[in-house]
Coordinates of C-alpha atoms in Angstrom, one line a residue:
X1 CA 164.2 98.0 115.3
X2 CA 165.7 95.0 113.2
X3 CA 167.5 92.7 115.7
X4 CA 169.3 89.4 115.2
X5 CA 168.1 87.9 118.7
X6 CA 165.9 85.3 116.5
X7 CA 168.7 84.0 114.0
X8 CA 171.3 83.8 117.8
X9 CA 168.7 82.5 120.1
X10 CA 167.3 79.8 117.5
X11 CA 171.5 78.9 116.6
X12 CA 172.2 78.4 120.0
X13 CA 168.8 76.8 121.3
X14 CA 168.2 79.5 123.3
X15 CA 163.9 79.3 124.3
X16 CA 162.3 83.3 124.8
X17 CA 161.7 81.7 128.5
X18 CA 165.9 81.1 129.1
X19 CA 167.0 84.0 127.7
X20 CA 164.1 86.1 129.7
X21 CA 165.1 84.1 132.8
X22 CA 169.0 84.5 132.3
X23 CA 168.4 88.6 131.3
X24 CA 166.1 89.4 134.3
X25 CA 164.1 91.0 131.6
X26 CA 159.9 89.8 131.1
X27 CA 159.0 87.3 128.4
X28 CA 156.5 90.0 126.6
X29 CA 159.8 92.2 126.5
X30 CA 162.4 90.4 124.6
X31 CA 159.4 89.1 122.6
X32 CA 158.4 92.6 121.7
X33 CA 162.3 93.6 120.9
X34 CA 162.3 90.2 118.9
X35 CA 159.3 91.7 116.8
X36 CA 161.3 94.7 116.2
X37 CA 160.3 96.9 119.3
X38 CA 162.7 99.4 120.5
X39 CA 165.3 98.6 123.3
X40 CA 167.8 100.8 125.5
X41 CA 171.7 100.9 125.6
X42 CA 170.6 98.7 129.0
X43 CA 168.1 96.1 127.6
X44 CA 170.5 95.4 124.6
X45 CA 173.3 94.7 127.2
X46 CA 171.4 92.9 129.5
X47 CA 170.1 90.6 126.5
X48 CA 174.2 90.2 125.2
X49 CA 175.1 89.3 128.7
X50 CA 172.5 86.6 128.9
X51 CA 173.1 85.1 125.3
X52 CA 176.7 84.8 126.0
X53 CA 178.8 83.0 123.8
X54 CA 181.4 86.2 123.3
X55 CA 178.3 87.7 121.0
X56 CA 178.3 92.2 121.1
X57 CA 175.5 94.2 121.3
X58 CA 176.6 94.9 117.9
X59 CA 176.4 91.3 117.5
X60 CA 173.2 91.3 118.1
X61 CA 171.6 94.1 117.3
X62 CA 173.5 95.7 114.1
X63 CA 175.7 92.9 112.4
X64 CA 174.4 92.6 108.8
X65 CA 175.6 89.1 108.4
X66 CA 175.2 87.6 112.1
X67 CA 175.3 83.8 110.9
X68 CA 178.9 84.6 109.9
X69 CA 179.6 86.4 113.1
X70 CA 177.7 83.5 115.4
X71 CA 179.7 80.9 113.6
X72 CA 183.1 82.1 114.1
X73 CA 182.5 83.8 117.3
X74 CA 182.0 79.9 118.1
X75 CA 185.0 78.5 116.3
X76 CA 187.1 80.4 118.4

């Protein structure tokens, strides 16, 4: 599955350890989704709630254009 986690966690300076930390989810996991594993309804929310920042699962996981998205989702 294509993600955006990479492009947010790398805008935001986010480390795979924080957001694994902040998610309750394992390092190998988000890693894995990063890579383009698969993740549940649960995972993706759990990974949104962590990153914060106002940022969807739809954010995160299906905007075509997330730079756009990250930047004004932080303007605001």
């Amino acid at each position: 599955m294509e993600n955006n986690i990479s492009k947010i966690i790398g805008f935001y300076n986010i480390t795979v350890v924080d957001l694994s930390k902040k998610s309750g989810l394992s390092r190998s996991t988000i890693s894995n989704i990063i890579n383009g594993g698969n993740a549940t309804k649960d995972t993706m929310t759990k990974i949104a709630d962590a990153i914060g920042h106002g940022l969807t699962v739809d954010d995160i996981f299906f905007a075509p254009n997330v730079i756009l998205v990250v930047q004004n989702v932080k303007q605001n």
